[in-house]
mmCIF file with all atom_site columns, C-alpha atoms in Angstrom:
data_model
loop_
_atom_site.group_PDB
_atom_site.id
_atom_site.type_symbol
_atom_site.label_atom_id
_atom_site.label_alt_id
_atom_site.label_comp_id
_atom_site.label_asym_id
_atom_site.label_entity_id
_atom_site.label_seq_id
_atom_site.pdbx_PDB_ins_code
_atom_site.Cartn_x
_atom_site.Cartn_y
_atom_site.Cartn_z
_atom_site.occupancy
_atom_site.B_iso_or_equiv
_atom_site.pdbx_formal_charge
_atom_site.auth_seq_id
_atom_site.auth_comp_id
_atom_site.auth_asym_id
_atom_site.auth_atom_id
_atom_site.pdbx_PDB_model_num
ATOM 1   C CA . UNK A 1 1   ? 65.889 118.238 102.796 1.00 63.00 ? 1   UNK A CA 1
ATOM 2   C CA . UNK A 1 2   ? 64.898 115.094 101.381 1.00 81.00 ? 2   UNK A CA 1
ATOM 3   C CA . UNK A 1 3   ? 67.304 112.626 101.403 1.00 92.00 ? 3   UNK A CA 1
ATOM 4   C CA . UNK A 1 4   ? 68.321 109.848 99.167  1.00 95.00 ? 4   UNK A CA 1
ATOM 5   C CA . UNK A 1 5   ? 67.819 106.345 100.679 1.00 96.00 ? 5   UNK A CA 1
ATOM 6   C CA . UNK A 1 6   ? 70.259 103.331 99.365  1.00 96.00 ? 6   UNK A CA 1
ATOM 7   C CA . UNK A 1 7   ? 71.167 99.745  100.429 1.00 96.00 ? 7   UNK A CA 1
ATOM 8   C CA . UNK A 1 8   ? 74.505 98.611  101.082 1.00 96.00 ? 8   UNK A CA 1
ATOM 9   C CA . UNK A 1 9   ? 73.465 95.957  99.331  1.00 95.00 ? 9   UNK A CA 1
ATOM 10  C CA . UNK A 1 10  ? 70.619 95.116  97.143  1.00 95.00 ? 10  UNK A CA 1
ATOM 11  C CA . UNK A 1 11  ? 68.267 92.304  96.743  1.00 92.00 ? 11  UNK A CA 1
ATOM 12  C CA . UNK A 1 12  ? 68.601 90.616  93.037  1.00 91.00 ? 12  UNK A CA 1
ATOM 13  C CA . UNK A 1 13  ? 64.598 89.885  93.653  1.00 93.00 ? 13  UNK A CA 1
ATOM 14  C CA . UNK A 1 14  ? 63.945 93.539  94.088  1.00 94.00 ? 14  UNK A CA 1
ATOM 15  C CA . UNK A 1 15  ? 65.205 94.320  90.551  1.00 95.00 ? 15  UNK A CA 1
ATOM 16  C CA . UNK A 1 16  ? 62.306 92.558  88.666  1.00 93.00 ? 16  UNK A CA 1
ATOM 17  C CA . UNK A 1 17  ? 59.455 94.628  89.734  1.00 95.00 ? 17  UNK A CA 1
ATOM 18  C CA . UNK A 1 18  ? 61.396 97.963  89.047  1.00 96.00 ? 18  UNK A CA 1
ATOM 19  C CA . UNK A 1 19  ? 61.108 99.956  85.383  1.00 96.00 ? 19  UNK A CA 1
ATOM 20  C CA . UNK A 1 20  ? 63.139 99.630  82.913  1.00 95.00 ? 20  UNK A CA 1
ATOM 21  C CA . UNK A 1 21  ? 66.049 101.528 81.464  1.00 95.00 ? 21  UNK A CA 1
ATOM 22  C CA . UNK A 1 22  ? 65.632 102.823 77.810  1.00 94.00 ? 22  UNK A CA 1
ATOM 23  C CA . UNK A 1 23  ? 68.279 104.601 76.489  1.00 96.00 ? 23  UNK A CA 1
ATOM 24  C CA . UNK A 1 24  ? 67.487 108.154 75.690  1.00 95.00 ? 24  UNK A CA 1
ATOM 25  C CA . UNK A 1 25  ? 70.129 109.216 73.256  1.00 97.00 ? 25  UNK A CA 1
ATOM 26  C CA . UNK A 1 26  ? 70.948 108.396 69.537  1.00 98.00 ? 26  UNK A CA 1
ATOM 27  C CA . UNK A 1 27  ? 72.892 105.143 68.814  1.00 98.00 ? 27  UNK A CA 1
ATOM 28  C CA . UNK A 1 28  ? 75.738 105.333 66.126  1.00 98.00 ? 28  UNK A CA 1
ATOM 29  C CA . UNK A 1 29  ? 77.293 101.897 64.619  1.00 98.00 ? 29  UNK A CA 1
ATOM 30  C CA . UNK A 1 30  ? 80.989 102.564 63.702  1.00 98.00 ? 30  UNK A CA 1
ATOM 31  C CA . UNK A 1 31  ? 82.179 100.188 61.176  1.00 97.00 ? 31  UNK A CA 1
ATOM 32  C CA . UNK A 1 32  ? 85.203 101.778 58.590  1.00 98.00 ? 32  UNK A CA 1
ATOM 33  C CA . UNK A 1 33  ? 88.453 103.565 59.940  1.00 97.00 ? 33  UNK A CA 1
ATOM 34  C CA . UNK A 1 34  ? 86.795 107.307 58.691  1.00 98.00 ? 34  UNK A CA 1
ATOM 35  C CA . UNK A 1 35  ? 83.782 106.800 61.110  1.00 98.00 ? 35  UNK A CA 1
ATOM 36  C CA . UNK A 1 36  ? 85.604 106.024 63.768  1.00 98.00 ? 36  UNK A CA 1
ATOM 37  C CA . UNK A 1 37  ? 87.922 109.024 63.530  1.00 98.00 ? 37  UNK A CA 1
ATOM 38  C CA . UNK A 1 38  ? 84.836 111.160 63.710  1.00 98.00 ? 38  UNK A CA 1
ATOM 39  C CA . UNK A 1 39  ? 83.200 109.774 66.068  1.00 98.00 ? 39  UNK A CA 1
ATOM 40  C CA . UNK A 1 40  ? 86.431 110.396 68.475  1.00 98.00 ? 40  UNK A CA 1
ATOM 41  C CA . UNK A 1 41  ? 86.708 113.976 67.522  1.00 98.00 ? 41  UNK A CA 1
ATOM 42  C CA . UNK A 1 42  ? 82.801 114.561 68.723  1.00 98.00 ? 42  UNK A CA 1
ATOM 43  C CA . UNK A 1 43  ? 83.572 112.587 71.575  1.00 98.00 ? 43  UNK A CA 1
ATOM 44  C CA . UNK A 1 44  ? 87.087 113.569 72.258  1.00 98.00 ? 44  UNK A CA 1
ATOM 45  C CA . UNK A 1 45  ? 85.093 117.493 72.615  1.00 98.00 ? 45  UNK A CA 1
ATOM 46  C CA . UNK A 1 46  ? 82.493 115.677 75.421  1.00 98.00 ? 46  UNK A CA 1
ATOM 47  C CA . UNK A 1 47  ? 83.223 116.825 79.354  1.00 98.00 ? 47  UNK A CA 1
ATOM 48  C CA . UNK A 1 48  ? 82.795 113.157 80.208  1.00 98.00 ? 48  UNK A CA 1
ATOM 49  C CA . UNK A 1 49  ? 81.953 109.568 78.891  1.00 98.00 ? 49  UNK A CA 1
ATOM 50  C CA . UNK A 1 50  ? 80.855 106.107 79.467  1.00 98.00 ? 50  UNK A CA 1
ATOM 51  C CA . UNK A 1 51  ? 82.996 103.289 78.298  1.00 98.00 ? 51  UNK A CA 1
ATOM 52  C CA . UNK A 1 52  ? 82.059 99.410  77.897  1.00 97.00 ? 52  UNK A CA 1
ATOM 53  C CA . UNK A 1 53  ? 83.005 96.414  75.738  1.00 97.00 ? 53  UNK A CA 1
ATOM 54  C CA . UNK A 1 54  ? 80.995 92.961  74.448  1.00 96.00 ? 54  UNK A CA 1
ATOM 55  C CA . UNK A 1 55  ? 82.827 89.785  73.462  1.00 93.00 ? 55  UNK A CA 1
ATOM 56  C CA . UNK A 1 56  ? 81.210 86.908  71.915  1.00 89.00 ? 56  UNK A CA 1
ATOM 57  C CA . UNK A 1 57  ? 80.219 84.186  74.590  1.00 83.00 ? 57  UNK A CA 1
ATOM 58  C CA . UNK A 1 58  ? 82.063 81.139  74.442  1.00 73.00 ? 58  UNK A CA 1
ATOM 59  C CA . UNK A 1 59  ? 80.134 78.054  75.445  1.00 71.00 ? 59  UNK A CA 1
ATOM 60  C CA . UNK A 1 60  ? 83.013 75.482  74.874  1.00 76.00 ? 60  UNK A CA 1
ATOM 61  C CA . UNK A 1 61  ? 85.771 74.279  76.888  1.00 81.00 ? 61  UNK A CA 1
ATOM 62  C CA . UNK A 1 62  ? 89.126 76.620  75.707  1.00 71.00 ? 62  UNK A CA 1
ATOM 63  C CA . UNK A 1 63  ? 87.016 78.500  73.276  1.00 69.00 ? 63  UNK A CA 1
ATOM 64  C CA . UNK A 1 64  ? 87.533 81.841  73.487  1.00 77.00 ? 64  UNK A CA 1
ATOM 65  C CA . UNK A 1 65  ? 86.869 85.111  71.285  1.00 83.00 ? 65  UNK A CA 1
ATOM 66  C CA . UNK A 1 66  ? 88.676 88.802  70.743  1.00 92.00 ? 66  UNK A CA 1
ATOM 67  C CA . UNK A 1 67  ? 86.424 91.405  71.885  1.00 96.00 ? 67  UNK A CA 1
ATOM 68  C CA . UNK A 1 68  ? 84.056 92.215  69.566  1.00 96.00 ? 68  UNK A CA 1
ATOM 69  C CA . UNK A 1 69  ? 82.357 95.844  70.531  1.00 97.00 ? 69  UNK A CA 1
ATOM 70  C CA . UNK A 1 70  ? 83.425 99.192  72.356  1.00 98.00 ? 70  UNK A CA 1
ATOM 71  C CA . UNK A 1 71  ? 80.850 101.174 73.089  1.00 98.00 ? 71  UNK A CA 1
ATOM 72  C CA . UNK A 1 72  ? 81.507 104.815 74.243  1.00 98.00 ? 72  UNK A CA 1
ATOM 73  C CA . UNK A 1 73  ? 78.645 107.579 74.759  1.00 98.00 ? 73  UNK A CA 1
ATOM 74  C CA . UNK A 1 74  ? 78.122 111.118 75.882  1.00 98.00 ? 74  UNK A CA 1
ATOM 75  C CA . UNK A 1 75  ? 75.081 112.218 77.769  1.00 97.00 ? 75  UNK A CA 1
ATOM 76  C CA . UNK A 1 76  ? 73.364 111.771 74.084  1.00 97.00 ? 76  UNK A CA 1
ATOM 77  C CA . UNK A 1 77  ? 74.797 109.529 71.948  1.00 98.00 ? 77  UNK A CA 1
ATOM 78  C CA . UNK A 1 78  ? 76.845 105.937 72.086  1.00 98.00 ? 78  UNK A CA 1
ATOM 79  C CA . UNK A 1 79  ? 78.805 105.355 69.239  1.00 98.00 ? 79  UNK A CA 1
ATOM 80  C CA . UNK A 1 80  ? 79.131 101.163 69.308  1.00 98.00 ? 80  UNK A CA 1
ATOM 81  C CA . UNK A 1 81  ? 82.790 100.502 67.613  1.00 98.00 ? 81  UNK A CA 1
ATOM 82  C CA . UNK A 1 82  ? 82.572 97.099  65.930  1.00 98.00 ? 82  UNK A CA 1
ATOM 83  C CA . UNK A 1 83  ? 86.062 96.204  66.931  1.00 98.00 ? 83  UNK A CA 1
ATOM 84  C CA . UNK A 1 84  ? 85.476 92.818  65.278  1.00 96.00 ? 84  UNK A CA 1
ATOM 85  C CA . UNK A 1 85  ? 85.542 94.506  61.749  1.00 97.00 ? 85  UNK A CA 1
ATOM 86  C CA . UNK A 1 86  ? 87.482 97.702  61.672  1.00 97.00 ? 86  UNK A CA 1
ATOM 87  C CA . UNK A 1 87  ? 90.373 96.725  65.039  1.00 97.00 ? 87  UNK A CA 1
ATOM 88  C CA . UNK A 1 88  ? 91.891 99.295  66.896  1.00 97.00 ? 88  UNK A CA 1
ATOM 89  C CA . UNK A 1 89  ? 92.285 101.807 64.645  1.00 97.00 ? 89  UNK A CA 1
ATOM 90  C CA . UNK A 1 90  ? 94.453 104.990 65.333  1.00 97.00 ? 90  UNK A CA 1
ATOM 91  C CA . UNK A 1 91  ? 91.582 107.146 66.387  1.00 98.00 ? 91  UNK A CA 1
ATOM 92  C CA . UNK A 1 92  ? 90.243 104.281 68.687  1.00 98.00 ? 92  UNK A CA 1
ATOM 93  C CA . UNK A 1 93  ? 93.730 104.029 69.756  1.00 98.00 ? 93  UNK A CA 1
ATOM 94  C CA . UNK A 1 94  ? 93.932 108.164 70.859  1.00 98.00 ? 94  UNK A CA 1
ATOM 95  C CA . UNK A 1 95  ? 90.727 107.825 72.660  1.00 98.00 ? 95  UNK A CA 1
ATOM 96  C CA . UNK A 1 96  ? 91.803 105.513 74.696  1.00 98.00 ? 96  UNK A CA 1
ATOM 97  C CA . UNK A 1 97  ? 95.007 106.965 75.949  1.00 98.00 ? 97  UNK A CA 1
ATOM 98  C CA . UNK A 1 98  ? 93.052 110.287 76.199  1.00 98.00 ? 98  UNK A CA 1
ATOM 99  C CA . UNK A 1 99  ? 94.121 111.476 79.242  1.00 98.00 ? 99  UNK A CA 1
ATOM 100 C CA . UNK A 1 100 ? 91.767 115.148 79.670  1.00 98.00 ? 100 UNK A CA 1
ATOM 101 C CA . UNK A 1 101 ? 88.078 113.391 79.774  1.00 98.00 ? 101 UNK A CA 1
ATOM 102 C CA . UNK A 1 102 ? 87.345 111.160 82.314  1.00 98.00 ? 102 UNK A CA 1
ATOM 103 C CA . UNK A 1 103 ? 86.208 107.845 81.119  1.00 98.00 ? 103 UNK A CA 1
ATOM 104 C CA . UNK A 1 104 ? 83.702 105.844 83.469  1.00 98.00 ? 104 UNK A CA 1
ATOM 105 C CA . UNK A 1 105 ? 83.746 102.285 83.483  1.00 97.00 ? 105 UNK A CA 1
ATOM 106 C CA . UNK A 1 106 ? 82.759 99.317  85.500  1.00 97.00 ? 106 UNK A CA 1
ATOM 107 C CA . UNK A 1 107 ? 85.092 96.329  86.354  1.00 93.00 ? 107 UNK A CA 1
ATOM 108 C CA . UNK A 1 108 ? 87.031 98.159  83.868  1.00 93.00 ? 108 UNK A CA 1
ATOM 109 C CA . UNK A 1 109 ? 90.446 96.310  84.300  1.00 92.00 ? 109 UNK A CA 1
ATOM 110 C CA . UNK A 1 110 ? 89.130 93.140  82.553  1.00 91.00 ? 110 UNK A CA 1
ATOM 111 C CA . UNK A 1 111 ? 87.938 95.113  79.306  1.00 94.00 ? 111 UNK A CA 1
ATOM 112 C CA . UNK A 1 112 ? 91.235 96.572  79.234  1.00 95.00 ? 112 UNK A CA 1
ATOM 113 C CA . UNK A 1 113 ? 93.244 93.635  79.599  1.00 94.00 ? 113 UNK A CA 1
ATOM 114 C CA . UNK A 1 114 ? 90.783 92.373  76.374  1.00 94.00 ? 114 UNK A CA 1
ATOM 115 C CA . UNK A 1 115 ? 91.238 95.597  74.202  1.00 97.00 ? 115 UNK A CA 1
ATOM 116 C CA . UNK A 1 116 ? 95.086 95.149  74.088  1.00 96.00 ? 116 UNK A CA 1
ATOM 117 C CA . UNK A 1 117 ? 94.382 91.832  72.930  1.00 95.00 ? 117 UNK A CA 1
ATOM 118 C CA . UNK A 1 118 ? 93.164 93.969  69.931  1.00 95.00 ? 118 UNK A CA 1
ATOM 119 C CA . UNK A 1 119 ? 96.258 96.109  69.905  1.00 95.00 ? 119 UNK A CA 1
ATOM 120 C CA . UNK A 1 120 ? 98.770 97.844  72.609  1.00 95.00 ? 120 UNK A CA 1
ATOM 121 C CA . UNK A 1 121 ? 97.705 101.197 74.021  1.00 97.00 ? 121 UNK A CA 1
ATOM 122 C CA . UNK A 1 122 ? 98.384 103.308 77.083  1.00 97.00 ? 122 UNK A CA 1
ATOM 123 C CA . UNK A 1 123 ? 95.392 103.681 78.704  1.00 97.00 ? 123 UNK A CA 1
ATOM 124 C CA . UNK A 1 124 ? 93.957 107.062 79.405  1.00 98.00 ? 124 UNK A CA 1
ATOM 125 C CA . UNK A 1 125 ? 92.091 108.932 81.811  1.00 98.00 ? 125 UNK A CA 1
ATOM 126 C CA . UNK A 1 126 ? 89.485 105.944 83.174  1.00 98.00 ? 126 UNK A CA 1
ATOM 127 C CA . UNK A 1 127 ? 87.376 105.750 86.271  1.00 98.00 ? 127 UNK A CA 1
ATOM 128 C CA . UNK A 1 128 ? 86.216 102.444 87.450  1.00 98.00 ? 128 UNK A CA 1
ATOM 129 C CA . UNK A 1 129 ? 82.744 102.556 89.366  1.00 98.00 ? 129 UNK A CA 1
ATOM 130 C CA . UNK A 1 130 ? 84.050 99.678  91.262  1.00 96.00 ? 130 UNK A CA 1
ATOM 131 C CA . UNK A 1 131 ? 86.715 101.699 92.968  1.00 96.00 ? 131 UNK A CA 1
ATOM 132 C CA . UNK A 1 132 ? 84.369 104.903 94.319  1.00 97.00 ? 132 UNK A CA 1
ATOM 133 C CA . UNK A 1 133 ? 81.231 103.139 95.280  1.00 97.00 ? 133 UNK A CA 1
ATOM 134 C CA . UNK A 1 134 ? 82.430 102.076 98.720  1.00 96.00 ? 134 UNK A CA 1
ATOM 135 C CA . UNK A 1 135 ? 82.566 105.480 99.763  1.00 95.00 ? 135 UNK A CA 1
ATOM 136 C CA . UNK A 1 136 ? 78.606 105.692 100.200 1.00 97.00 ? 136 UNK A CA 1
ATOM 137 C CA . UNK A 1 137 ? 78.535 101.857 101.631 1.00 96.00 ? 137 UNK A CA 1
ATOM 138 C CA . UNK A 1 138 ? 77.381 100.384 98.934  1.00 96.00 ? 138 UNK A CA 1
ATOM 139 C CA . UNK A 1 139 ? 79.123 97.197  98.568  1.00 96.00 ? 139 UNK A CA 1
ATOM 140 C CA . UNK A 1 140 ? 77.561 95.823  95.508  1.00 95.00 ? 140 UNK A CA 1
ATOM 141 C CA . UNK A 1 141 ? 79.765 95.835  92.251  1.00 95.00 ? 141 UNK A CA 1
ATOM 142 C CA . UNK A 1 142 ? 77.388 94.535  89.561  1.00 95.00 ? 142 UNK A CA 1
ATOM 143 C CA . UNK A 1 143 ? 76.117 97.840  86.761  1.00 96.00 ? 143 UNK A CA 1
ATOM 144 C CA . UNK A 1 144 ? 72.476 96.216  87.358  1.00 96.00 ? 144 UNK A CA 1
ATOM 145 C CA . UNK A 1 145 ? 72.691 95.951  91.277  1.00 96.00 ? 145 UNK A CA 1
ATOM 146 C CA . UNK A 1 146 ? 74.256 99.431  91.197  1.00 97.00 ? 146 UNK A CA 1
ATOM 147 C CA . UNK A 1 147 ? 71.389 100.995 89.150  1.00 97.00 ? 147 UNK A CA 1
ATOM 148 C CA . UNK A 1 148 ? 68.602 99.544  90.863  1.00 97.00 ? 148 UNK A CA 1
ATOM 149 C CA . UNK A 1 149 ? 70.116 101.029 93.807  1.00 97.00 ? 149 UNK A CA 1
ATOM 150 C CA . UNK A 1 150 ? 70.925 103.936 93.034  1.00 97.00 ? 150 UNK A CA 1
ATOM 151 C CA . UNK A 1 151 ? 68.345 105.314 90.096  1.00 97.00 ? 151 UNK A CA 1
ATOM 152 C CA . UNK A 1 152 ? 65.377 102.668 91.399  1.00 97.00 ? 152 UNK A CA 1
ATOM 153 C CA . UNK A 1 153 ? 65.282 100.927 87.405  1.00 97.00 ? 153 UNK A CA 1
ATOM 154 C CA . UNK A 1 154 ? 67.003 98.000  85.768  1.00 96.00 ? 154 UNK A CA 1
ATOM 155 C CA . UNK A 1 155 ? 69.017 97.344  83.554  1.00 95.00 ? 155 UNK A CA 1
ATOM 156 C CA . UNK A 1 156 ? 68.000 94.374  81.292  1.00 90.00 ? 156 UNK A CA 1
ATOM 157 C CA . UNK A 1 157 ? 71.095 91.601  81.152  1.00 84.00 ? 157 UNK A CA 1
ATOM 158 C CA . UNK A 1 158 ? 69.266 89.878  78.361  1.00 81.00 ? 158 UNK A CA 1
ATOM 159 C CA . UNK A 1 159 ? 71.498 90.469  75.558  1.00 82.00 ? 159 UNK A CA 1
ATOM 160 C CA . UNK A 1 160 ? 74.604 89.953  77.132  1.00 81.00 ? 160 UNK A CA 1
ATOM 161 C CA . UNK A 1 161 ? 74.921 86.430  76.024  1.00 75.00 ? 161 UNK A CA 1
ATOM 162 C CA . UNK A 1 162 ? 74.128 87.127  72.432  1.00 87.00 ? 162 UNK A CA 1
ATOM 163 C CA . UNK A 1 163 ? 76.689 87.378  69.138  1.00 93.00 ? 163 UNK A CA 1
ATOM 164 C CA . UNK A 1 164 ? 78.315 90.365  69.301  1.00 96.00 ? 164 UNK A CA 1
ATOM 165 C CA . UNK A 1 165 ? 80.174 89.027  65.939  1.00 95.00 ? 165 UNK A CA 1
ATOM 166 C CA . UNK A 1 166 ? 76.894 89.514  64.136  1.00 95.00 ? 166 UNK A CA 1
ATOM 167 C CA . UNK A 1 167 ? 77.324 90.813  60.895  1.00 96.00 ? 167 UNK A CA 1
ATOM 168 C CA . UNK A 1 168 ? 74.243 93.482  61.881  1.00 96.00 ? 168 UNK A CA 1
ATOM 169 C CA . UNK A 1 169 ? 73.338 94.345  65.454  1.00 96.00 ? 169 UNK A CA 1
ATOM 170 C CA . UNK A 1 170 ? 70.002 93.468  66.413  1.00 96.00 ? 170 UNK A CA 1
ATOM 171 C CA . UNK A 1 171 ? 68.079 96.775  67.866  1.00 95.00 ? 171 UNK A CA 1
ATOM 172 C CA . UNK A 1 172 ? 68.049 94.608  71.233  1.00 95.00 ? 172 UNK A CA 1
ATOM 173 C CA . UNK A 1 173 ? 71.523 94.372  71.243  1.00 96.00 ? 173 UNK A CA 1
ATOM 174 C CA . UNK A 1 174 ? 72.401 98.313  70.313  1.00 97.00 ? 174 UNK A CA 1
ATOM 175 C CA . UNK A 1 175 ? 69.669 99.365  73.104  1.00 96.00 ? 175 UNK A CA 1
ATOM 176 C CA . UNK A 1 176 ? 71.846 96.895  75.632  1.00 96.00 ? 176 UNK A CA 1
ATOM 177 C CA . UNK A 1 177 ? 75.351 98.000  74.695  1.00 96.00 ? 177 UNK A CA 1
ATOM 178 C CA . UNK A 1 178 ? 73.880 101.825 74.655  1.00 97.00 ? 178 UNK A CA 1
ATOM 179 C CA . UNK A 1 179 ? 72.653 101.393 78.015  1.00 97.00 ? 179 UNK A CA 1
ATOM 180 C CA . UNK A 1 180 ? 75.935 100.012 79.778  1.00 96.00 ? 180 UNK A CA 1
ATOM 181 C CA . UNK A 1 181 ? 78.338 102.792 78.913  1.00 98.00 ? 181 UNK A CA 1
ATOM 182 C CA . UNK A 1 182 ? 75.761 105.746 78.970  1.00 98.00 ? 182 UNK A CA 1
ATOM 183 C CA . UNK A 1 183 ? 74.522 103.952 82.699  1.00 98.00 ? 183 UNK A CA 1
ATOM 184 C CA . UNK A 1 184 ? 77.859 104.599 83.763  1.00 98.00 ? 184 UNK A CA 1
ATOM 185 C CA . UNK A 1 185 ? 78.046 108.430 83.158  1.00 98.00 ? 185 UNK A CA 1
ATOM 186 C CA . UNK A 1 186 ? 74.398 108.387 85.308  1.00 98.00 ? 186 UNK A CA 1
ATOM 187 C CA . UNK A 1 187 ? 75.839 106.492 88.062  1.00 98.00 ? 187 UNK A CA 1
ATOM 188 C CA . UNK A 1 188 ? 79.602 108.531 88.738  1.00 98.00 ? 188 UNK A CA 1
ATOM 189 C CA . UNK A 1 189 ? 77.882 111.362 88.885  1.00 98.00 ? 189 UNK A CA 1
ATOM 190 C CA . UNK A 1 190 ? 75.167 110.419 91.286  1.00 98.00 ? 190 UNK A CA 1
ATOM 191 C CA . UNK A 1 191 ? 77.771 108.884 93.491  1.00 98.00 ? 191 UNK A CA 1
ATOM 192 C CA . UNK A 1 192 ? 79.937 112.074 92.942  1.00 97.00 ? 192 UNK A CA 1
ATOM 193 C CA . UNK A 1 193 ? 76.964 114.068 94.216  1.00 97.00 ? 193 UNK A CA 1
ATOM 194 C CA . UNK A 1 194 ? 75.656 111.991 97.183  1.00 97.00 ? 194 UNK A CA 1
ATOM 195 C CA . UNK A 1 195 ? 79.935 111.283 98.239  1.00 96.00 ? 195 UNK A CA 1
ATOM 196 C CA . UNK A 1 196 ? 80.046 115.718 98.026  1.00 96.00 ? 196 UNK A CA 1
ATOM 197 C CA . UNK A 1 197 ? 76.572 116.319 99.646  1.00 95.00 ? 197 UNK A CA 1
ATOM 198 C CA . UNK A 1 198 ? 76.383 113.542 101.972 1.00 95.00 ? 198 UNK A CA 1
ATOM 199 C CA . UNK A 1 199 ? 72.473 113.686 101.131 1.00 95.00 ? 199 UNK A CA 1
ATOM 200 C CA . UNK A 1 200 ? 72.105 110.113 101.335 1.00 96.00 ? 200 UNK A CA 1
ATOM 201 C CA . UNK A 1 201 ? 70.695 107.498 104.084 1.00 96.00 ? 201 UNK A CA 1
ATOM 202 C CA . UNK A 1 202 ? 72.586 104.272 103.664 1.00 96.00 ? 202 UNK A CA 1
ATOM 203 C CA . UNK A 1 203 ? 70.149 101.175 105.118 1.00 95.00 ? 203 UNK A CA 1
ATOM 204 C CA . UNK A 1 204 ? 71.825 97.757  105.689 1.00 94.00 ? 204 UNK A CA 1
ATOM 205 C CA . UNK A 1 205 ? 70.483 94.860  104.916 1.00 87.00 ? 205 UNK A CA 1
ATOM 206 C CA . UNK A 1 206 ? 70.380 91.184  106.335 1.00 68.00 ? 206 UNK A CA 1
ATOM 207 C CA . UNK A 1 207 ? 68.049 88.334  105.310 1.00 45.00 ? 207 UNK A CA 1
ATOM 208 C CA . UNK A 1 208 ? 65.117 89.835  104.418 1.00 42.00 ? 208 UNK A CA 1
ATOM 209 C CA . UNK A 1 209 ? 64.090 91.813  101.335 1.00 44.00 ? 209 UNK A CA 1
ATOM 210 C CA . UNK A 1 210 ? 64.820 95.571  101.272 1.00 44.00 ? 210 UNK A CA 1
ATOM 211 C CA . UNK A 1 211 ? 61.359 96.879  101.306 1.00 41.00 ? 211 UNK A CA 1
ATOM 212 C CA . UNK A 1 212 ? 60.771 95.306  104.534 1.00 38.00 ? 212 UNK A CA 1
ATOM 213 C CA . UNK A 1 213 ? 63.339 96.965  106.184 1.00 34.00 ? 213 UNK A CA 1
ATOM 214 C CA . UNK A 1 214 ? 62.671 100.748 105.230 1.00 33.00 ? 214 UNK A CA 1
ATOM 215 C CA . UNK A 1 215 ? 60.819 102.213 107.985 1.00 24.00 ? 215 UNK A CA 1
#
């Protein structure tokens, strides 16, 4: 059977070359208190879900900004909450003490910590990719590293930097939040699979590029 081949770690010059990630699904901007409560009934009826947040870059010394987006999507669509205008409203607030679907993040501690910022909640029912990678070897924590490695395509980090207080999203910046929470559902299960199966062939790399040391 063929078998998977990944890096415990991965080269950040091997990422260029490799295709890029478009996200597949439709992309729904949430931005009054009724479209946010249903959005979290279609999503609160999803087996599973990808979770991620934006904040407006601060390039000052002690400038610093509320989170402005939380994006959450199925296998099919990302709703992008525009925290920044509506807050955490109560349905916001029930999805993310859900405690039946799993949500998958990524460093997720650090959004959480900047969502109660934007109002106190217990949280729910989260995974953080960060805590089950290690069990394939991987050692990498970055979503784009983690991709690339796993799915062979990147994820573009252009619009990370951008102003996620902007009174409309550019398409740019919907395709880029999209991409980060839906990414996640791709990658648990993947690592879910290849933890289970054990169909995987973990390569470890030193100095040199990762090409050059598949055989």
């Amino acid at each position: 059977m063929f078998k998977k081949t990944i890096y415990n770690k991965f080269k950040k010059e091997d990422i260029t070359p490799l295709p890029q990630v478009l996200f597949p699904g439709r992309i729904v901007v949430i931005m009054s208190e009724g479209e946010a409560e249903r959005a979290v009934n279609y999503l609160l009826s999803q087996p599973i879900l990808g979770v991620d947040t934006e904040t407006r870059p601060a390039f000052k010394r002690g400038e610093s900004h509320r989170v402005s987006l939380l994006q959450v999507s199925s296998k099919s669509i990302c709703f992008l909450f525009r925290l920044n205008m509506i807050g955490l409203t109560p349905a916001i607030k029930k999805l993310l003490e859900n405690t039946q679907i799993p949500m998958i993040g990524l460093s997720w501690h650090d959004d959480l910590l900047a969502l109660n910022k934007r109002g106190a909640f217990v949280p729910g029912r989260f995974i953080d990719l960060q805590s089950i990678v290690g069990q394939l070897g991987i050692e990498d924590l970055s979503l784009q590293k983690l991709y690339a490695n796993i799915f062979g395509q990147k994820i573009s980090k252009r619009q990370r930097l951008t102003n996620w207080d902007a009174d409309v999203l550019s398409e740019k910046q919907k395709q880029y939040a999209a991409i980060d929470a839906w990414a996640c559902i791709n990658l648990y299960e993947e690592i879910m699979r290849l933890a289970t199966t054990g169909n995987y062939q973990l390569i470890m790399t030193e100095e040199s590029s990762n090409r050059e040391i598949v055989k």
